[in-house]
Amino acid sequence: MTSVPTAPTGLGVLSPRRSLADMLDDRRVLSFLFMLPAVGILLTFLAYPLGLGVWLAFTDTRIGRAGVFIGLDNYISLMGDSVFLLSVFNTIFYTTVATILKFGLGLWLALLLNNSMPFKAFIRAIILLPYIIPTVLSAIAFWWIFDAQFSIISWALVKFGLLDRYIDFLGEPWNARWSVIAANVWRGIPFVAICLLAGLQTISPSLYEAAALDGATSWQRFRHVTVPMLMPILSIVLTFSVLFTFTDFQLIYAITRGGPVNATHLMATLAFQRAIPGGRLGEGAAIAVAMIPFLVCATVFSYYGLQRRKWQQGSADD
Amino acid sequence: MAAVVIREVEKAFGSTKVIHGINIDIADGEFVVLVGPSGCGKSTLLRMVAGLEEITGGSIAIGAREVNNLPPKERDVAMVFQNYALYPHMTVYDNMAFSLKLRKADAKLIDERVQKAASILNLKEYLKRFPRQLSGGQRQRVAMGRAIVRDPQVFLFDEPLSNLDAKLRVAMRTEIKALHQRLKTTTIYVTHDQVEAMTMADRIVVMHDGIVEQIGTPLELYDNPANTFVAGFIGSPAMNFINGTLRNGAGGSRVETTGGQILPVPGLGKGKDGQAIIFGVRPEHLALGIGNEGIVGKVSVIEPTGAETQIFVDTSAGPVTAVFTERHNFAPGTPIVLKPQAGTIHLFDAQSGQHL
């Protein structure tokens, strides 16, 4: 901070030490000072925990006992850990299926909401409800819906005579997997639908009219106008959706806690399970760090998806 | 190419009726301009021809076919939109080829048609570009190219030049007219700009509040406006209107204006003595007079444009505008007499606004 040259001030006094006021007049000093709070927050709450997590993953730290550096031992043992491998499978399965369903249904809903209909604003507001309810509350609601004895779904199916016994939603591995996916999809659709609806509304109606005159059927209008025009926003929403779903914790932990027999453990819930209740901070951190490559892949994918397409470039005078 | 027949066409949005029984016959190959102030229903009428709006009553026929219930794609019409409506994710080539591709036309035929349209419109070097990389005028030409490629029965233009700057608008106007002379496709063109209408049209349809005020060639409308609306709408600057009373006396007809001026109306002989009328004369039909052989007033504002000089005159009968092609040096406040040239006076009934 000593070698920053400044323009001579009006006082013209040659002082060996520059005054504080002089320093604050310097754009570079000033901008550094203004950035400090943000840098401080980022370092404290982002860089430090991330760095600590990565470091812990190389140690055998347990709660109540400082660990020592053990290199890649945590990762090597995880490679042979069938529960960890199951959680990787679960996470990928959960993310893939839930994302496909959220986007399929969300797009469908957005297309429906984009039509003119009575009480449009009211219906759009209702759509957002699942998103507004705190995750844990909706998880508890789903827990009841999926309860082995009190499930309203089982009750209704039995009453209609379609089933003769209650479904054990959360007691069977595959039932449990589909059940938590259903809960995630229910929560995630509003976000996707509202974002895509916003995207749909930016498409000029005259493009559809031009396409109709050009002879396009409604499917062709969707295929050649809606889809390409929606791609930029679709890829953003897709990225966020994949990131949020991949790192999901609350919903799973509140409904199944990873059960039955780890069938619904995601990497996030397993990392927590091992690190906090299990006390093995180092191993938990290693599981959490193992998510990073997957998330980087998703981000890189989105980076290329998000790049301004060629047709969006050029003069923007309209 | 085909004739378009519009019969008793009506349009209502809910309970609001916006078009009240319109009849227009458009001949094969004709260039018809629908003109009127905004909200007069001209765009709605065009969109009904295109099939983008439903027809509430009456019928529209293209060629020998009634198209009331046909979807747009079966009407064989092409439309150029005000905002161009180019597909932003397609190149110029693909924009023009889109409709033919949808019809699964032969790739060779598509290429042939697109190249031909591109050469007519000077777009050859832009075929690989995207719409965003083009200027407004170029985009407009692509939109026209998209229409040409299809070789439709009817071209529909919906205020295509409104988004262009004044200079380009004049150039594109000429281009569209030249294009029509070359292709001879029946064209319906909507604009709110009477200059566009006058310069481009074979026939003009003047619309106002959902009805047709008058249909005619540009010069018919200019020379023989049916009513005060058409008289005021066609021509720039607009026709002067002076309220007055008709006096048929021994020395011929005269108009006594509200301000007490007496204006002779030689050789008209229409209308009843004492009838309330509107005296109309175009600014370009006023010459300098002397004494009281014309409208007496004082110069208020002078606007020289080089080619002509427009002057605004305050008279006892209200403000009057005059346009002179010769140059005059008036000072504001100068007394002036404006004499209507023989045979250029229009008299309208004050109540109905109809031409006498």
XYZ file of C-alpha atoms in Angstrom:
674
model
C 0.000 0.000 0.000
C 3.032 2.247 -0.112
C 3.866 2.458 -3.761
C 0.546 3.673 -5.056
C 1.264 6.896 -6.910
C -1.234 9.705 -6.761
C -1.621 12.897 -8.669
C -0.155 15.871 -6.811
C -2.742 17.442 -4.603
C -3.624 21.092 -4.537
C -1.735 21.681 -1.310
C 1.537 20.964 -3.025
C 3.327 20.122 0.221
C 5.986 17.489 -0.303
C 5.489 15.258 2.655
C 7.468 12.022 3.059
C 4.364 10.246 4.354
C 1.124 10.645 2.552
C -1.846 11.602 4.627
C -4.843 9.277 5.042
C -6.975 11.697 3.058
C -4.573 11.432 0.129
C -4.742 7.661 0.223
C -8.537 7.715 0.255
C -8.504 9.919 -2.813
C -6.858 7.127 -4.762
C -9.374 5.125 -6.764
C -7.493 1.885 -6.272
C -7.213 2.206 -2.504
C -10.829 3.195 -2.272
C -12.129 0.361 -4.413
C -10.098 -2.132 -2.417
C -11.610 -0.782 0.796
C -15.111 -1.021 -0.630
C -14.542 -4.618 -1.646
C -13.255 -5.661 1.771
C -16.621 -6.441 3.407
C -17.681 -8.661 0.521
C -14.305 -10.367 0.417
C -14.501 -10.890 4.174
C -17.920 -12.499 3.941
C -16.892 -14.746 1.071
C -13.699 -15.832 2.801
C -15.404 -16.522 6.125
C -18.499 -18.283 4.938
C -17.481 -19.815 1.636
C -13.771 -20.298 1.243
C -13.001 -21.246 4.839
C -15.702 -23.957 5.238
C -14.924 -25.349 1.797
C -11.205 -25.396 2.514
C -11.796 -26.913 5.936
C -14.036 -29.577 4.417
C -11.443 -30.509 1.838
C -8.770 -30.626 4.536
C -10.905 -32.713 6.906
C -11.446 -35.235 4.136
C -7.702 -35.935 4.219
C -7.712 -36.553 7.985
C -9.228 -39.032 10.375
C -10.792 -36.349 12.550
C -13.587 -37.457 14.806
C -15.815 -35.381 17.002
C -13.841 -34.663 20.139
C -10.521 -35.780 18.672
C -8.306 -33.790 16.378
C -7.227 -35.969 13.485
C -3.999 -36.491 11.637
C -3.343 -36.327 7.922
C -4.022 -39.715 6.346
C -3.852 -38.857 2.678
C -6.431 -40.550 0.461
C -7.307 -43.257 2.981
C -10.842 -41.928 3.440
C -11.498 -42.078 -0.278
C -9.915 -45.486 -0.659
C -12.080 -46.940 2.071
C -15.164 -45.289 0.564
C -14.454 -47.003 -2.733
C -15.009 -50.327 -1.027
C -17.939 -49.090 1.040
C -21.145 -50.555 -0.367
C -23.318 -48.019 1.481
C -21.412 -45.122 -0.076
C -21.649 -46.692 -3.537
C -25.372 -47.219 -2.986
C -25.733 -43.559 -2.019
C -23.964 -42.512 -5.243
C -26.369 -44.656 -7.229
C -29.322 -43.269 -5.268
C -28.219 -39.694 -5.816
C -27.802 -40.114 -9.557
C -31.073 -42.008 -9.871
C -32.927 -39.481 -7.698
C -31.506 -36.509 -9.603
C -32.073 -37.949 -13.071
C -35.607 -39.204 -12.576
C -36.765 -36.215 -10.537
C -35.301 -33.733 -13.008
C -36.875 -35.419 -16.016
C -40.251 -35.500 -14.300
C -39.983 -31.927 -13.040
C -39.138 -30.647 -16.495
C -41.694 -32.715 -18.347
C -44.518 -31.789 -16.009
C -43.245 -28.247 -15.423
C -43.114 -27.493 -19.137
C -46.550 -28.960 -19.615
C -47.907 -26.847 -16.781
C -46.197 -23.734 -18.134
C -47.738 -24.306 -21.570
C -51.167 -24.709 -19.987
C -50.737 -21.560 -17.912
C -49.560 -19.618 -20.933
C -52.991 -20.007 -22.519
C -55.571 -17.425 -21.699
C -57.916 -18.787 -19.105
C -60.229 -17.398 -16.447
C -58.641 -16.521 -13.076
C -55.185 -16.728 -14.667
C -53.367 -14.728 -11.989
C -55.085 -16.666 -9.213
C -54.195 -20.044 -10.724
C -50.597 -18.972 -11.237
C -50.404 -17.940 -7.579
C -51.769 -21.309 -6.454
C -49.170 -23.124 -8.539
C -46.450 -21.541 -6.435
C -47.841 -22.869 -3.149
C -45.728 -26.042 -2.951
C -42.664 -23.897 -3.396
C -43.637 -21.463 -0.654
C -44.265 -24.078 2.044
C -41.118 -24.778 4.098
C -39.463 -27.982 2.921
C -39.660 -29.685 6.274
C -43.383 -29.016 6.586
C -44.132 -30.493 3.218
C -41.800 -33.389 4.007
C -43.805 -34.116 7.146
C -47.004 -33.967 5.116
C -45.562 -36.481 2.671
C -44.411 -38.610 5.548
C -48.048 -38.909 6.587
C -49.193 -39.483 3.032
C -46.676 -42.339 2.795
C -47.275 -43.705 6.281
C -47.621 -47.462 6.460
C -50.816 -47.340 8.551
C -52.378 -43.950 7.932
C -51.501 -43.298 4.279
C -54.376 -41.525 2.570
C -53.322 -43.045 -0.754
C -53.522 -46.585 0.549
C -56.765 -45.783 2.330
C -58.345 -44.367 -0.813
C -57.209 -47.245 -3.009
C -58.535 -49.801 -0.529
C -61.856 -47.942 -0.208
C -62.257 -47.926 -3.970
C -61.556 -51.608 -3.937
C -58.453 -51.332 -6.079
C -56.211 -52.816 -3.394
C -56.820 -55.228 -0.556
C -53.911 -54.176 1.655
C -52.022 -51.022 2.487
C -48.869 -50.164 0.539
C -45.678 -50.000 2.532
C -44.387 -46.851 0.841
C -41.384 -46.178 3.001
C -40.604 -49.729 4.084
C -39.559 -51.211 0.734
C -36.410 -49.874 -0.984
C -37.937 -49.152 -4.402
C -41.214 -47.900 -2.970
C -39.223 -45.545 -0.775
C -37.101 -44.295 -3.681
C -40.138 -43.520 -5.813
C -41.895 -41.945 -2.850
C -39.149 -39.429 -2.114
C -38.856 -38.687 -5.829
C -42.592 -37.951 -5.889
C -42.180 -35.547 -2.984
C -39.234 -33.835 -4.663
C -41.101 -33.506 -7.954
C -44.127 -32.042 -6.195
C -41.931 -29.435 -4.562
C -39.846 -28.703 -7.633
C -42.511 -28.331 -10.334
C -43.566 -24.772 -9.389
C -40.050 -23.417 -9.771
C -39.649 -25.010 -13.190
C -43.149 -24.103 -14.335
C -42.946 -20.456 -13.305
C -39.475 -19.987 -14.812
C -40.509 -21.597 -18.085
C -43.743 -19.620 -18.090
C -41.665 -16.451 -17.802
C -39.639 -17.699 -20.757
C -42.754 -18.511 -22.772
C -44.116 -15.037 -22.233
C -41.060 -13.463 -23.788
C -41.810 -15.211 -27.088
C -43.535 -12.767 -29.408
C -47.027 -13.959 -30.377
C -46.376 -12.779 -33.914
C -43.779 -15.561 -34.267
C -46.550 -18.087 -33.695
C -48.774 -16.238 -36.123
C -46.018 -16.168 -38.729
C -45.468 -19.887 -38.214
C -49.195 -20.580 -38.490
C -49.269 -18.703 -41.787
C -46.159 -20.555 -42.893
C -48.156 -23.726 -42.476
C -46.870 -25.077 -39.171
C -49.097 -27.394 -37.157
C -49.300 -26.822 -33.418
C -46.679 -29.530 -32.848
C -44.395 -27.926 -35.437
C -44.879 -24.519 -33.810
C -43.844 -26.053 -30.498
C -40.911 -27.838 -32.061
C -39.597 -24.999 -34.250
C -40.571 -21.890 -32.293
C -41.223 -22.654 -28.621
C -38.386 -25.091 -27.965
C -35.527 -23.139 -29.559
C -36.734 -19.856 -28.083
C -37.010 -21.465 -24.662
C -33.568 -23.125 -24.731
C -31.607 -20.300 -23.063
C -33.860 -20.114 -20.016
C -34.391 -23.867 -20.051
C -30.675 -24.507 -19.648
C -30.403 -22.086 -16.731
C -33.361 -23.606 -14.930
C -32.087 -27.091 -15.693
C -28.709 -26.324 -14.155
C -30.163 -24.929 -10.969
C -32.626 -27.762 -10.727
C -29.890 -30.385 -11.132
C -27.669 -28.694 -8.545
C -30.456 -28.392 -5.990
C -31.692 -31.916 -6.509
C -28.232 -33.462 -6.398
C -27.455 -31.793 -3.077
C -30.916 -32.400 -1.611
C -30.889 -33.096 2.099
C -33.933 -31.763 3.937
C -36.625 -33.735 2.162
C -34.862 -37.090 2.467
C -33.773 -36.527 6.010
C -37.249 -35.520 7.138
C -39.085 -38.353 5.358
C -36.833 -41.424 5.479
C -33.510 -40.451 7.089
C -31.948 -42.507 4.346
C -33.881 -45.667 5.119
C -35.013 -48.310 4.660
C -31.627 -50.016 4.880
C -29.944 -46.982 3.240
C -32.155 -47.334 0.171
C -32.816 -43.586 -0.003
C -29.511 -42.301 1.332
C -28.212 -39.568 -0.897
C -24.594 -38.446 -0.724
C -25.617 -35.375 1.258
C -27.584 -37.305 3.862
C -24.915 -39.968 4.127
C -22.209 -37.357 4.631
C -24.205 -35.820 7.457
C -25.027 -39.221 8.931
C -21.392 -40.303 9.034
C -20.006 -36.957 10.172
C -22.405 -35.712 12.848
C -24.387 -38.570 14.407
C -21.593 -40.993 13.475
C -18.927 -38.644 14.686
C -16.476 -39.415 11.866
C -15.938 -35.920 10.554
C -13.142 -36.881 8.184
C -15.147 -39.574 6.435
C -18.245 -37.396 6.220
C -16.182 -34.633 4.704
C -14.765 -37.062 2.150
C -18.287 -38.038 1.078
C -19.253 -34.403 0.758
C -16.108 -33.616 -1.240
C -16.891 -36.573 -3.498
C -19.981 -34.666 -4.670
C -17.805 -31.920 -6.117
C -16.796 -33.727 -9.342
C -20.452 -34.439 -10.123
C -21.428 -30.829 -9.470
C -18.527 -29.557 -11.575
C -19.720 -31.781 -14.424
C -23.225 -30.356 -14.120
C -21.872 -26.808 -14.059
C -19.603 -27.339 -17.043
C -22.518 -28.830 -18.936
C -24.579 -25.777 -18.099
C -21.712 -23.450 -18.954
C -21.811 -24.687 -22.503
C -25.579 -24.758 -22.457
C -25.750 -21.218 -21.153
C -23.353 -19.720 -23.632
C -25.105 -17.186 -25.778
C -26.116 -19.000 -28.887
C -24.980 -17.736 -32.195
C -28.400 -16.400 -33.073
C -28.476 -14.296 -29.933
C -25.327 -12.486 -30.896
C -24.938 -9.494 -33.144
C -26.293 -6.015 -32.838
C -28.936 -5.720 -30.168
C -30.853 -2.750 -31.424
C -34.322 -4.011 -30.766
C -52.973 -14.838 -57.446
C -56.577 -14.299 -56.656
C -59.266 -11.734 -56.065
C -60.384 -11.083 -52.512
C -64.018 -10.403 -51.736
C -64.989 -9.037 -48.350
C -68.743 -9.076 -47.746
C -70.567 -7.506 -44.792
C -67.707 -8.471 -42.521
C -68.186 -7.771 -38.844
C -65.974 -8.281 -35.840
C -66.789 -8.103 -32.176
C -64.479 -8.655 -29.225
C -66.909 -9.787 -26.568
C -69.699 -7.227 -26.618
C -67.558 -4.526 -28.240
C -68.169 -4.314 -31.951
C -65.084 -3.015 -33.747
C -65.973 -3.644 -37.398
C -69.456 -2.912 -38.639
C -70.238 -4.624 -41.935
C -67.445 -3.928 -44.387
C -67.614 -4.577 -48.144
C -64.483 -4.461 -50.282
C -63.840 -6.062 -53.657
C -60.187 -6.477 -54.421
C -59.344 -7.427 -57.969
C -56.763 -10.027 -58.893
C -53.309 -8.436 -58.867
C -54.483 -5.208 -57.279
C -52.545 -3.282 -54.613
C -55.072 -2.102 -52.050
C -54.132 -0.020 -49.029
C -56.283 0.057 -45.914
C -55.652 3.357 -44.221
C -57.111 5.040 -41.172
C -56.231 6.330 -37.731
C -55.207 3.808 -35.084
C -58.132 1.864 -33.712
C -60.148 2.085 -36.923
C -60.111 -1.693 -37.398
C -57.797 -1.899 -40.399
C -55.326 -4.317 -38.798
C -58.169 -6.422 -37.427
C -59.648 -6.664 -40.900
C -56.286 -7.722 -42.324
C -55.870 -10.336 -39.605
C -59.311 -11.681 -40.416
C -58.243 -12.114 -44.034
C -55.115 -13.912 -42.792
C -57.129 -16.133 -40.478
C -55.490 -14.869 -37.296
C -58.789 -13.438 -36.042
C -62.160 -15.108 -36.255
C -64.841 -13.517 -38.376
C -67.891 -12.586 -36.324
C -70.198 -11.993 -39.289
C -70.158 -11.806 -43.061
C -67.771 -13.632 -45.338
C -64.303 -13.385 -46.831
C -63.426 -15.163 -50.057
C -59.994 -15.593 -51.591
C -60.212 -16.658 -55.195
C -63.415 -18.646 -55.473
C -63.081 -20.100 -51.960
C -64.855 -18.785 -48.917
C -62.153 -18.890 -46.216
C -64.181 -17.983 -43.112
C -63.513 -21.268 -41.391
C -60.169 -22.193 -42.901
C -57.081 -22.088 -40.682
C -54.365 -19.610 -41.763
C -52.169 -22.236 -43.376
C -54.916 -23.326 -45.750
C -55.679 -19.810 -46.969
C -52.511 -19.550 -49.048
C -51.719 -16.020 -47.900
C -48.390 -14.625 -46.722
C -48.095 -11.829 -44.206
C -45.394 -9.302 -43.373
C -45.639 -8.135 -39.787
C -44.829 -4.747 -38.325
C -42.166 -6.264 -36.051
C -41.001 -8.526 -38.926
C -41.637 -11.693 -36.829
C -38.481 -13.347 -38.126
C -37.465 -16.546 -36.351
C -34.437 -15.304 -34.374
C -32.834 -18.740 -34.139
C -32.838 -19.332 -37.886
C -30.565 -17.855 -40.515
C -31.982 -15.642 -43.231
C -31.945 -18.653 -45.538
C -33.812 -20.849 -43.069
C -36.306 -18.116 -42.303
C -37.197 -17.934 -45.970
C -37.102 -21.693 -46.488
C -39.165 -22.539 -43.399
C -42.596 -22.681 -44.990
C -41.375 -24.781 -47.909
C -39.552 -27.134 -45.553
C -42.746 -27.593 -43.562
C -44.463 -28.581 -46.776
C -41.667 -31.058 -47.396
C -40.794 -29.419 -50.690
C -37.893 -30.753 -52.685
C -34.561 -29.373 -51.423
C -33.617 -28.242 -54.902
C -36.857 -26.358 -55.348
C -36.436 -24.714 -51.947
C -32.939 -23.574 -52.803
C -34.054 -22.287 -56.174
C -36.920 -20.267 -54.707
C -34.879 -18.863 -51.826
C -32.005 -17.855 -54.096
C -34.426 -16.198 -56.488
C -36.162 -14.248 -53.722
C -32.792 -13.296 -52.251
C -31.604 -11.911 -55.541
C -34.815 -9.925 -56.069
C -34.400 -8.403 -52.607
C -30.592 -8.000 -52.665
C -30.202 -10.389 -49.764
C -27.784 -12.858 -51.349
C -24.822 -11.960 -49.176
C -26.860 -12.115 -45.972
C -28.307 -15.615 -46.347
C -26.093 -17.105 -43.639
C -26.702 -14.336 -41.124
C -29.115 -14.337 -38.216
C -31.839 -11.691 -37.956
C -30.079 -9.912 -35.098
C -27.114 -9.245 -37.343
C -29.246 -7.320 -39.836
C -30.438 -3.728 -39.954
C -34.122 -2.880 -39.783
C -34.467 -2.494 -43.525
C -32.705 -5.786 -44.177
C -34.948 -7.579 -41.719
C -37.948 -6.111 -43.437
C -36.655 -7.442 -46.742
C -36.174 -10.893 -45.218
C -39.766 -10.788 -44.026
C -40.802 -9.949 -47.570
C -38.571 -12.699 -48.907
C -40.297 -15.172 -46.632
C -43.571 -14.127 -48.211
C -42.290 -14.191 -51.797
C -40.774 -17.669 -51.509
C -44.179 -19.153 -50.871
C -45.688 -17.635 -54.006
C -49.025 -17.124 -52.232
C -52.360 -15.987 -53.615
C -52.321 -12.797 -51.540
C -49.675 -10.729 -49.761
C -50.742 -9.078 -46.538
C -48.680 -6.237 -45.088
C -49.422 -5.015 -41.563
C -47.785 -1.587 -41.149
C -44.482 -3.014 -42.384
C -42.591 0.278 -42.451
C -43.598 1.704 -39.075
C -40.430 0.545 -37.333
C -38.087 2.083 -39.890
C -36.616 5.566 -39.871
C -38.075 8.178 -42.183
C -35.501 7.920 -44.943
C -35.524 4.138 -45.086
C -39.299 4.176 -45.056
C -39.365 6.158 -48.274
C -36.847 3.803 -49.891
C -38.706 0.656 -48.796
C -41.961 2.151 -50.004
C -40.555 2.334 -53.498
C -39.099 -1.151 -53.164
C -42.409 -2.696 -52.158
C -44.186 -0.950 -54.999
C -41.562 -2.119 -57.498
C -41.864 -5.629 -56.113
C -45.602 -5.584 -56.656
C -45.183 -4.328 -60.205
C -42.844 -7.228 -60.836
C -44.748 -10.043 -59.121
C -48.292 -8.717 -59.643
C -49.557 -10.620 -56.611
C -52.758 -9.331 -55.039
C -51.696 -7.214 -52.075
C -53.509 -5.809 -49.071
C -51.430 -3.272 -47.220
C -52.345 -1.679 -43.887
C -50.933 1.660 -42.796
C -51.898 4.693 -40.779
C -49.714 6.892 -42.967
C -51.723 8.560 -45.723
C -48.559 9.376 -47.689
C -47.743 5.665 -47.865
C -51.293 4.998 -48.966
C -51.247 7.694 -51.640
C -47.897 6.703 -53.078
C -48.314 2.937 -53.143
C -51.945 2.074 -53.690
C -53.869 1.206 -56.803
C -56.890 1.830 -54.630
C -57.211 3.148 -51.110
C -59.793 2.082 -48.557
C -60.195 4.789 -45.924
C -61.453 3.318 -42.667
C -62.687 5.049 -39.547
C -64.305 3.571 -36.420
C -64.861 0.196 -38.032
C -66.558 1.392 -41.207
C -65.351 2.187 -44.704
C -65.499 5.940 -45.325
C -64.522 5.801 -48.989
C -62.853 3.534 -51.532
C -61.091 4.938 -54.556
C -57.848 5.592 -56.369
C -55.481 7.987 -54.605
C -56.394 10.866 -56.876
C -60.123 10.213 -56.636
C -59.881 10.489 -52.892
C -57.784 13.615 -53.154
C -60.003 15.321 -55.705
C -63.410 14.105 -54.600
C -63.434 13.238 -50.915
C -66.809 11.845 -49.907
C -66.868 13.536 -46.523
C -64.910 15.701 -44.104
C -63.132 12.687 -42.605
C -61.612 11.581 -45.901
C -60.959 15.190 -46.906
C -59.077 15.807 -43.664
C -57.247 12.486 -43.663
C -55.969 12.419 -47.229
C -53.486 15.124 -48.187
C -50.721 16.773 -46.219
C -50.927 19.353 -44.767
C -54.582 18.643 -44.076
C -57.440 20.444 -45.784
C -58.612 23.696 -44.190
C -62.168 23.572 -42.859
C -64.124 26.768 -42.258
C -67.616 26.704 -40.748
C -70.187 28.926 -42.382
C -73.622 29.367 -43.872
C -74.484 28.970 -47.552
C -76.116 31.959 -49.270
C -77.565 31.387 -52.725
C -78.174 34.814 -54.227
C -78.473 36.496 -57.580
C -74.735 36.939 -57.947
C -74.066 33.237 -57.428
C -73.424 31.242 -54.249
C -71.468 32.619 -51.322
C -70.413 31.296 -47.960
C -70.749 33.517 -44.943
C -68.174 32.323 -42.444
C -68.559 32.350 -38.685
C -66.270 35.351 -38.478
C -68.386 37.282 -40.953
C -66.217 36.869 -44.046
C -67.897 36.369 -47.390
C -66.338 33.730 -49.640
C -67.668 33.338 -53.163
C -68.182 29.749 -54.275
C -68.487 30.094 -58.026
C -70.307 27.560 -60.093
C -71.243 25.112 -57.370
C -74.950 25.781 -57.056
C -75.468 22.899 -54.648
C -77.075 23.034 -51.252
C -79.930 25.102 -49.906
C -79.843 28.770 -49.039
C -79.135 29.177 -45.321
C -77.756 25.657 -44.926
C -74.977 25.242 -42.318
C -71.954 24.035 -44.219
C -68.234 23.410 -43.933
C -66.112 25.168 -46.526
C -63.039 23.097 -47.411
C -59.955 24.070 -49.357
C -56.538 22.426 -49.479
C -53.511 24.503 -48.374
C -51.865 23.985 -51.769
C -54.928 25.407 -53.521
C -54.666 28.825 -51.908
C -53.042 31.691 -53.774
C -52.297 35.221 -52.708
C -55.220 37.569 -53.353
C -56.021 41.203 -52.892
C -58.870 43.139 -51.288
C -61.555 40.756 -50.078
C -61.478 38.216 -52.886
C -60.444 35.496 -50.425
C -59.939 34.667 -46.784
C -58.551 37.640 -44.930
C -56.186 37.146 -42.007
C -52.785 37.747 -40.492
C -49.672 35.584 -40.849
C -48.788 33.863 -37.568
C -46.058 31.323 -38.357
C -43.924 30.685 -41.450
C -42.253 27.318 -42.081
C -39.946 27.247 -45.094
C -38.898 23.729 -46.161
C -36.972 24.753 -49.253
C -39.222 23.190 -51.847
C -42.232 24.954 -50.438
C -43.249 27.435 -47.777
C -46.002 26.633 -45.356
C -47.685 29.540 -43.625
C -50.207 29.560 -40.823
C -52.718 32.352 -40.922
C -55.067 33.558 -38.191
C -58.419 34.599 -39.628
C -61.711 35.607 -38.091
C -63.027 32.220 -39.237
C -60.268 30.285 -37.472
C -56.724 29.195 -38.353
C -55.956 28.525 -42.035
C -52.859 26.876 -43.533
C -51.482 27.670 -46.956
C -48.618 26.165 -48.937
C -46.753 28.080 -51.628
C -44.199 26.592 -53.965
C -42.903 30.039 -54.830
C -40.932 31.821 -52.123
C -42.421 34.682 -50.139
C -40.965 36.763 -47.375
C -43.750 37.160 -44.901
C -43.283 38.559 -41.450
C -45.509 37.406 -38.617
C -48.401 39.823 -38.258
C -48.528 40.769 -41.951
C -52.104 41.007 -43.261
C -52.729 38.476 -46.006
C -55.535 37.485 -48.378
C -55.754 33.846 -49.407
C -57.738 33.196 -52.549
C -58.951 29.654 -53.335
C -58.075 28.609 -56.873
C -61.023 28.036 -59.151
C -62.630 24.595 -58.939
C -60.806 23.501 -55.792
C -63.453 24.335 -53.227
C -65.284 21.570 -51.365
C -68.527 22.142 -49.527
C -69.676 19.695 -46.884
C -72.924 19.533 -44.982
C -72.090 20.679 -41.447
C -74.326 18.109 -39.844
C -73.547 14.899 -41.753
C -70.081 15.894 -42.949
C -71.004 14.563 -46.409
C -69.785 16.288 -49.556
C -72.471 18.361 -51.256
